[in-house]
CSV table of C-alpha atoms and ligand atoms in Angstrom, one decimal:
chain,number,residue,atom,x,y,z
A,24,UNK,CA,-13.6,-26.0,11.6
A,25,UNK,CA,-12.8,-23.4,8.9
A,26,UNK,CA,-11.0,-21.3,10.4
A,27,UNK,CA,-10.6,-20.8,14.9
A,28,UNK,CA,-9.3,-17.7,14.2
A,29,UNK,CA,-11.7,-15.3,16.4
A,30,UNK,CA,-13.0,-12.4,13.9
A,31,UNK,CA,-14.7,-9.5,14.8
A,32,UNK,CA,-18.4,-10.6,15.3
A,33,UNK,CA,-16.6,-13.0,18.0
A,34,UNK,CA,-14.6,-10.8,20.0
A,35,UNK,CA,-18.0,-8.2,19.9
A,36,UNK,CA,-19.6,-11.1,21.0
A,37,UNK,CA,-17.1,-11.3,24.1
A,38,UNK,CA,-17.1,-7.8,24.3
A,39,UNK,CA,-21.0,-8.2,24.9
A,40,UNK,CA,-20.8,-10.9,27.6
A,41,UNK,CA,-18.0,-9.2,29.5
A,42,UNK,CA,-19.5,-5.9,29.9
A,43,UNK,CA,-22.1,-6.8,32.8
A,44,UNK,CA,-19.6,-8.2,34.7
A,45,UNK,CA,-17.0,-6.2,34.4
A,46,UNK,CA,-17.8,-2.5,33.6
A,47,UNK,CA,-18.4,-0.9,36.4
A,48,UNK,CA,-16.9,-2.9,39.1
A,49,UNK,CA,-13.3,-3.0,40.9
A,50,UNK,CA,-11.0,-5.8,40.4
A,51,UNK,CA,-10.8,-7.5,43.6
A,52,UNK,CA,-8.0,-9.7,42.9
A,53,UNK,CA,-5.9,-10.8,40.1
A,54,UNK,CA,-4.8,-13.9,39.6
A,55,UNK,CA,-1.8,-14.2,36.8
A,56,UNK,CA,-0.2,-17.9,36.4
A,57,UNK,CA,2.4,-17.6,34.3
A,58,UNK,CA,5.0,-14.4,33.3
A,59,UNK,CA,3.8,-14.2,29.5
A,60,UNK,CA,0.9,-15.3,26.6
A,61,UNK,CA,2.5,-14.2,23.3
A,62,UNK,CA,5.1,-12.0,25.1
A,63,UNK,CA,5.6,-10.8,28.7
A,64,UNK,CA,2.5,-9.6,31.4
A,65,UNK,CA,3.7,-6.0,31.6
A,66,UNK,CA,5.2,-4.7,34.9
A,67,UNK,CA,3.1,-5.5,38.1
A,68,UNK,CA,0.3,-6.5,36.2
A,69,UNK,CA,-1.7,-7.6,38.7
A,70,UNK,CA,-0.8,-5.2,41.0
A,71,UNK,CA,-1.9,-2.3,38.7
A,72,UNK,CA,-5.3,-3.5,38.0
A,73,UNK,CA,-6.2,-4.8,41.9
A,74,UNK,CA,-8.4,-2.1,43.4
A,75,UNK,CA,-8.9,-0.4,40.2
A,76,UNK,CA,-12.4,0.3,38.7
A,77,UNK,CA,-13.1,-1.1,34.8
A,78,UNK,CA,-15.0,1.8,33.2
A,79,UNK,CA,-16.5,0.1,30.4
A,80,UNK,CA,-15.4,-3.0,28.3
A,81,UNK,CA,-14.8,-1.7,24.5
A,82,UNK,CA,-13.8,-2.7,21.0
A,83,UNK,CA,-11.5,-1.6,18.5
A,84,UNK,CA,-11.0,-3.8,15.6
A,85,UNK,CA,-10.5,-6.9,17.7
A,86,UNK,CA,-8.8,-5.9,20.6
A,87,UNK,CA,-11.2,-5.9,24.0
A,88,UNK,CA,-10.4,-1.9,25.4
A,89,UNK,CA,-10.9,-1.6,29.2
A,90,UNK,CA,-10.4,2.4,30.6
A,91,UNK,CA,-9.8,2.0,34.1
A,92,UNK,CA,-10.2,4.4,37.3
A,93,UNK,CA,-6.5,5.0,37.0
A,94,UNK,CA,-6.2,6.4,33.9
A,95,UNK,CA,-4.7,3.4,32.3
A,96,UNK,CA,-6.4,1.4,29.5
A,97,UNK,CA,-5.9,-2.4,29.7
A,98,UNK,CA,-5.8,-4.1,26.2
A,99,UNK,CA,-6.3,-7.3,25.3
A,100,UNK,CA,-6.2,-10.0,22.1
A,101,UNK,CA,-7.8,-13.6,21.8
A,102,UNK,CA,-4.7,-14.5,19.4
A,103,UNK,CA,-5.4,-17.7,17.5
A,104,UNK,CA,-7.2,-19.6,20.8
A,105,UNK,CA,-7.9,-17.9,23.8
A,106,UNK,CA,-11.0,-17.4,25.1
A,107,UNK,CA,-12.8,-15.8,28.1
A,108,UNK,CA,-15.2,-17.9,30.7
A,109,UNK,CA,-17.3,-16.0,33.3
A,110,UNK,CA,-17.9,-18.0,36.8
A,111,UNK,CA,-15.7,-21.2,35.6
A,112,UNK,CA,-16.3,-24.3,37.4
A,113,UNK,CA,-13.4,-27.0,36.7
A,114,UNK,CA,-14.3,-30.3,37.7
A,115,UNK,CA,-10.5,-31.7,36.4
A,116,UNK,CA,-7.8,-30.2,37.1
A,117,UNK,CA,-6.3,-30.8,34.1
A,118,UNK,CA,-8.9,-28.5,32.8
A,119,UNK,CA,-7.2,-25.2,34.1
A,120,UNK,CA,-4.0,-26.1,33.0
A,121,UNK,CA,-4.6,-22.8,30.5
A,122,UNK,CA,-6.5,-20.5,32.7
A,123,UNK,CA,-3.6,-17.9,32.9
A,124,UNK,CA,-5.6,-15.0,34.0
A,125,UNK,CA,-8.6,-15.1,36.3
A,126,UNK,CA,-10.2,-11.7,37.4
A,127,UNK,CA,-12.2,-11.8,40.5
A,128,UNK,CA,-15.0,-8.9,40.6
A,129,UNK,CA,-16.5,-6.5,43.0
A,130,UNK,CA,-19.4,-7.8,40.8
A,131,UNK,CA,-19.0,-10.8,42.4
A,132,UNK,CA,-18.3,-12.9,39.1
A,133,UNK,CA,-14.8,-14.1,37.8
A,134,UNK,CA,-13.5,-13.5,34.6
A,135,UNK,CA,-11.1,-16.2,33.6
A,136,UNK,CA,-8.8,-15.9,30.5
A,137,UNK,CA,-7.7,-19.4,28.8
A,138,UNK,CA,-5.6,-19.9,26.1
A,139,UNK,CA,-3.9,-23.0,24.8
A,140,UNK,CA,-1.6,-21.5,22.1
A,141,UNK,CA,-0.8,-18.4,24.0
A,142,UNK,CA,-0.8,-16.1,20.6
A,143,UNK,CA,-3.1,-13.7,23.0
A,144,UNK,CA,-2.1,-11.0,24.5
A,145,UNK,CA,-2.8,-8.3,27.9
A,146,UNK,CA,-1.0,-5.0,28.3
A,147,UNK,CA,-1.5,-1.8,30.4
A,148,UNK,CA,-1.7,1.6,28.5
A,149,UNK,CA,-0.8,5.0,30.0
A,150,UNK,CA,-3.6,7.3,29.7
A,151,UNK,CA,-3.6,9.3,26.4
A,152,UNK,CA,-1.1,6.7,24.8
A,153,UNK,CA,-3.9,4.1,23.1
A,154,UNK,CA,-4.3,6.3,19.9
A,155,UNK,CA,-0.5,6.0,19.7
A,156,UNK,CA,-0.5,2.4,20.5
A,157,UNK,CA,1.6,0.5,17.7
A,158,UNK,CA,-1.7,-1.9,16.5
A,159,UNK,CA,-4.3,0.8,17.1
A,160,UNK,CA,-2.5,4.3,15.6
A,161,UNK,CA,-2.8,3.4,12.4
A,162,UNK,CA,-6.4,1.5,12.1
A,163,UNK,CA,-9.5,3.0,9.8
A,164,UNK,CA,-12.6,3.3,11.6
A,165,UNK,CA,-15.0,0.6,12.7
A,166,UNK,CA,-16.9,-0.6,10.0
A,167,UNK,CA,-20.1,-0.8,12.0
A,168,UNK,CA,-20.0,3.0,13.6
A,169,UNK,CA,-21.3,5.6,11.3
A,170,UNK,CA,-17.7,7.0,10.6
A,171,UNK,CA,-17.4,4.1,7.9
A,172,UNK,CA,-19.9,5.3,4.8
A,173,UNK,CA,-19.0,4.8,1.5
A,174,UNK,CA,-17.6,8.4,1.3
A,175,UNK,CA,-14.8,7.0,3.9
A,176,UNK,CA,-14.4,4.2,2.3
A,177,UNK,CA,-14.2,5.8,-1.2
A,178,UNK,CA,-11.6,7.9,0.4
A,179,UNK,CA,-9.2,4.9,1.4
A,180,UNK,CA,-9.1,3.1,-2.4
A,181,UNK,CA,-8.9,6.3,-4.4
A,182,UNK,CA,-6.2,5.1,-6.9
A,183,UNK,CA,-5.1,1.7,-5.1
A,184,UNK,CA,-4.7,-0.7,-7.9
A,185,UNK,CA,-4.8,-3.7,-5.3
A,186,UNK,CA,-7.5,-6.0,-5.7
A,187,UNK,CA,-10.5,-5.1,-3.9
A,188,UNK,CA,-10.5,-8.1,-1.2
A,189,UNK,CA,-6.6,-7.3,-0.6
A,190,UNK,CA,-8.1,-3.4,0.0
A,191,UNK,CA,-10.7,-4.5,2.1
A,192,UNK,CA,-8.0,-6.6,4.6
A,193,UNK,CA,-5.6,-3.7,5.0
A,194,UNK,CA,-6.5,-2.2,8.2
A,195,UNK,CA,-6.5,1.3,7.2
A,196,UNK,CA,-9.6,0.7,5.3
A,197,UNK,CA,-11.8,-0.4,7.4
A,198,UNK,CA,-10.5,-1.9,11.2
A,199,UNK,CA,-10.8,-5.3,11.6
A,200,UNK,CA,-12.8,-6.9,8.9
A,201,UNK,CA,-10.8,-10.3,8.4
A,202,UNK,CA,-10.7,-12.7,5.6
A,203,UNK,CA,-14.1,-14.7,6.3
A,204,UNK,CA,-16.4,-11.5,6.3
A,205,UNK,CA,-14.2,-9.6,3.2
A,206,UNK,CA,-15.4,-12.3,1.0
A,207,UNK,CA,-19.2,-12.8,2.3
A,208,UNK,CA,-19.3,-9.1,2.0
A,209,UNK,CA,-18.4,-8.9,-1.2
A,210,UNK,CA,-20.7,-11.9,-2.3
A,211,UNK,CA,-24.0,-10.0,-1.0
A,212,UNK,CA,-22.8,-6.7,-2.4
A,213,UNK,CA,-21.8,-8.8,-5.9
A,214,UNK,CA,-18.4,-7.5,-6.3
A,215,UNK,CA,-15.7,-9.6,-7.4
A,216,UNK,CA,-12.8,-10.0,-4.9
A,217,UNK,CA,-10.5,-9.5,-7.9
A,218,UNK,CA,-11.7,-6.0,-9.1
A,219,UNK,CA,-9.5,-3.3,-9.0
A,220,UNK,CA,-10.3,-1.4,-5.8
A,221,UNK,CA,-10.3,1.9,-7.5
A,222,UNK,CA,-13.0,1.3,-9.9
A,223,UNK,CA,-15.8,1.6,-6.9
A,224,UNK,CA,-14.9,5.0,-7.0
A,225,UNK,CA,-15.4,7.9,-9.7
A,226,UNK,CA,-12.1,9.2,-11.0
A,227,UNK,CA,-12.9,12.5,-8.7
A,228,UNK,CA,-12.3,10.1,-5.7
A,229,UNK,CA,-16.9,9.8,-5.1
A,230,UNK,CA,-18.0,6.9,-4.1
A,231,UNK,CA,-20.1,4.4,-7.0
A,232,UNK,CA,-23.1,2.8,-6.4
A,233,UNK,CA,-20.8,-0.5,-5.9
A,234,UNK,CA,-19.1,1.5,-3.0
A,235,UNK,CA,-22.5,2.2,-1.1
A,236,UNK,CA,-23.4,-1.5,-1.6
A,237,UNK,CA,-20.6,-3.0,-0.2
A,238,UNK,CA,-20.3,-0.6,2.5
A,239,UNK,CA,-23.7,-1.9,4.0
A,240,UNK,CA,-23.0,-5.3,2.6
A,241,UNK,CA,-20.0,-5.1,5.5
A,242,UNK,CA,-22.5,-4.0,8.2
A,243,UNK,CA,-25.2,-6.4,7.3
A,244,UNK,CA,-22.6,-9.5,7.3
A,245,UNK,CA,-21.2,-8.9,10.6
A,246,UNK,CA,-24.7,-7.6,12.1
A,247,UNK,CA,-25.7,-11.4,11.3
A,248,UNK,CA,-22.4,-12.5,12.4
A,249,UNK,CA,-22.8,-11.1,15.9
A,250,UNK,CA,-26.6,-11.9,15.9
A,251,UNK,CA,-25.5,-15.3,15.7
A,252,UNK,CA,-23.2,-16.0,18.2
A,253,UNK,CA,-25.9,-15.7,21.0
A,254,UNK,CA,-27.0,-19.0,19.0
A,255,UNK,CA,-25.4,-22.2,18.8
A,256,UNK,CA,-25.3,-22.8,15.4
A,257,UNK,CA,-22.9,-25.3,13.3
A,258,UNK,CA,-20.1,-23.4,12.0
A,259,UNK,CA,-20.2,-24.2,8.2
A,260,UNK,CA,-23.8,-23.2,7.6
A,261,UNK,CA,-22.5,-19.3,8.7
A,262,UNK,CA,-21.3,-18.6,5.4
A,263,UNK,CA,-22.4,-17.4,1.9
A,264,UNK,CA,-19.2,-18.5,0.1
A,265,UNK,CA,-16.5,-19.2,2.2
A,266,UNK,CA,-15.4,-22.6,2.5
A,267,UNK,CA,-18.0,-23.6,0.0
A,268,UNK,CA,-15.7,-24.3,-3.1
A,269,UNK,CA,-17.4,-26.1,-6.0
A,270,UNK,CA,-21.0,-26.0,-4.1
A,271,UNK,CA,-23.6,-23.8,-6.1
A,272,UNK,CA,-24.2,-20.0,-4.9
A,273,UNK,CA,-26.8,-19.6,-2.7
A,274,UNK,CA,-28.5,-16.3,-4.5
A,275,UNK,CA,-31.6,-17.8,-5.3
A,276,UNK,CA,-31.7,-16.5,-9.5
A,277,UNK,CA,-28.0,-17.5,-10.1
A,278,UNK,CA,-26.3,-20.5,-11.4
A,279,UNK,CA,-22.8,-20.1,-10.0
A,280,UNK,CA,-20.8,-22.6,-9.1
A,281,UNK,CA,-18.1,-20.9,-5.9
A,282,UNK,CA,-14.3,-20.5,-6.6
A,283,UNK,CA,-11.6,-20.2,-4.3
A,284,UNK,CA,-8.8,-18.2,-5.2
A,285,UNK,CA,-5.5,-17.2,-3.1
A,286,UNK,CA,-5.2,-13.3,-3.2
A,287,UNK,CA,-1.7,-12.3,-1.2
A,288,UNK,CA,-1.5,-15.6,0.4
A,289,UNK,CA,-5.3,-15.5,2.0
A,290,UNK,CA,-7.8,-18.1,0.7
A,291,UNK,CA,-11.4,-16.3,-1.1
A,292,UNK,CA,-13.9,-17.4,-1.8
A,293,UNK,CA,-16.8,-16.1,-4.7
A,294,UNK,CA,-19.3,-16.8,-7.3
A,295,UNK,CA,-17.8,-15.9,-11.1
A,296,UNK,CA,-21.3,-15.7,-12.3
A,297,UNK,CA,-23.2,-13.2,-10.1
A,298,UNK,CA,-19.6,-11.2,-8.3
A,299,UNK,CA,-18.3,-8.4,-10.9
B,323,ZN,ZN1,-23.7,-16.3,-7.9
């Protein structure tokens, strides 16, 4: 595997599949089976979600958002490995060693949260505090809501002198994007990852052509992205270029042979011939 890394389209994905069961309904009981994941369960945990209603089951860049009747928001990360199972059966034991959370429903379902590497995390918000939160204050908007056009995105590279990819990872351009997706992006829109950020816009700060086409380059990549994880389908054929160093590009009228590149320490991929 490429990368286990859950990005965006994943954690929408999870998003999708919790939402039924848990938006909504009360949390009957709480189950927490060990005093931390990356750092420590926050103060009662269990305590202050057991009786409480979920609201809905949100996103923001790839944290899971869940407003509850109390006014508090619980927040939640995969990390580098966790995962979440609705209605678990464990036939070894063994098996649950890294079930750490399980949320039993007024839905009826469970909601268990496993996580090998413990690089995930859960906290509890006070109501009005999320915009303030430490990861989320600072985030730009979603890149598939309507507030990301090329105007706002044209807005956030005005004079940066970064390379385009590195522009596109920094959260305050667009939330959440991630490494895989920054460089299939910018293969469909055919800009290079090594471009000057700035020269998608005008020098009165308007967005280019280029600007418009990778905006919906960003959508369309993680549209498929999400699309796809209702299949089951093998890992490496999900990408355009990355992880395909040396193979030919896949546009069908050019002869380009993929490159990878390390741009502030992340692997890209991208086709010399058709990506300018
Ligand atoms: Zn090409």
């Amino acid at each position: 595997m490429l990368s286990g890394v859950p990005e965006l389209p994943e954690v929408e994905a999870v998003r999708r599949r919790l939402r039924p069961v848990m938006a909504g309904h009360r949390f009957v009981r709480v189950i927490v089976n060990r005093p931390d994941l990356r750092v420590p369960f926050p103060p009662r945990f269990a305590a202050r979600l057991t009786g409480r209603t979920a609201l809905s089951v949100d996103r923001r860049a790839k944290y899971l958002v869940v407003p509850l009747s109390s006014g508090e928001t619980l927040l939640m990360h995969l990390g580098m490995s966790g995962w979440f199972g609705v209605d678990v059966t464990r036939e070894d034991p063994e098996d649950a060693r890294h079930d750490h959370v399980v949320f039993r429903m007024s839905s009826g379902r469970a909601v268990t949260f496993n996580d090998p590497r413990r690089f995930g995390f859960m906290d509890l918000i006070a109501a009005g505090a999320l915009g303030r939160h430490g990861v989320l204050g600072s985030l730009g908007p979603e890149p598939l809501s309507k507030a990301f056009d090329a105007e706002a995105l044209a807005g956030a590279v005005t004079g940066r002198k970064t390379p385009l990819k590195v522009a596109l990872l920094d959260q305050r351009t667009v939330a959440g994007l991630g490494n895989i997706y920054a460089a299939e992006a910018l293969h469909v829109a055919r800009l290079s990852p090594e471009r000057r950020a700035s020269t998608i816009v005008t020098r009165a700060g308007a967005p280019r052509p280029e600007a418009r086409r990778l905006v919906n380059a960003i959508k369309q990549v993680l549209e498929e992205a999400i699309a796809r994880q209702t299949r089951a389908t093998y890992r490496a054929e999900r990408f355009r270029v990355y992880g395909r160093e040396g193979e030919p590009c896949r546009r069908a009228s050019c002869r380009g042979i993929i490159v990878r590149r390390t741009q502030a320490g992340r692997s890209t991929f991208f086709c010399p011939v058709c990506q300018r």
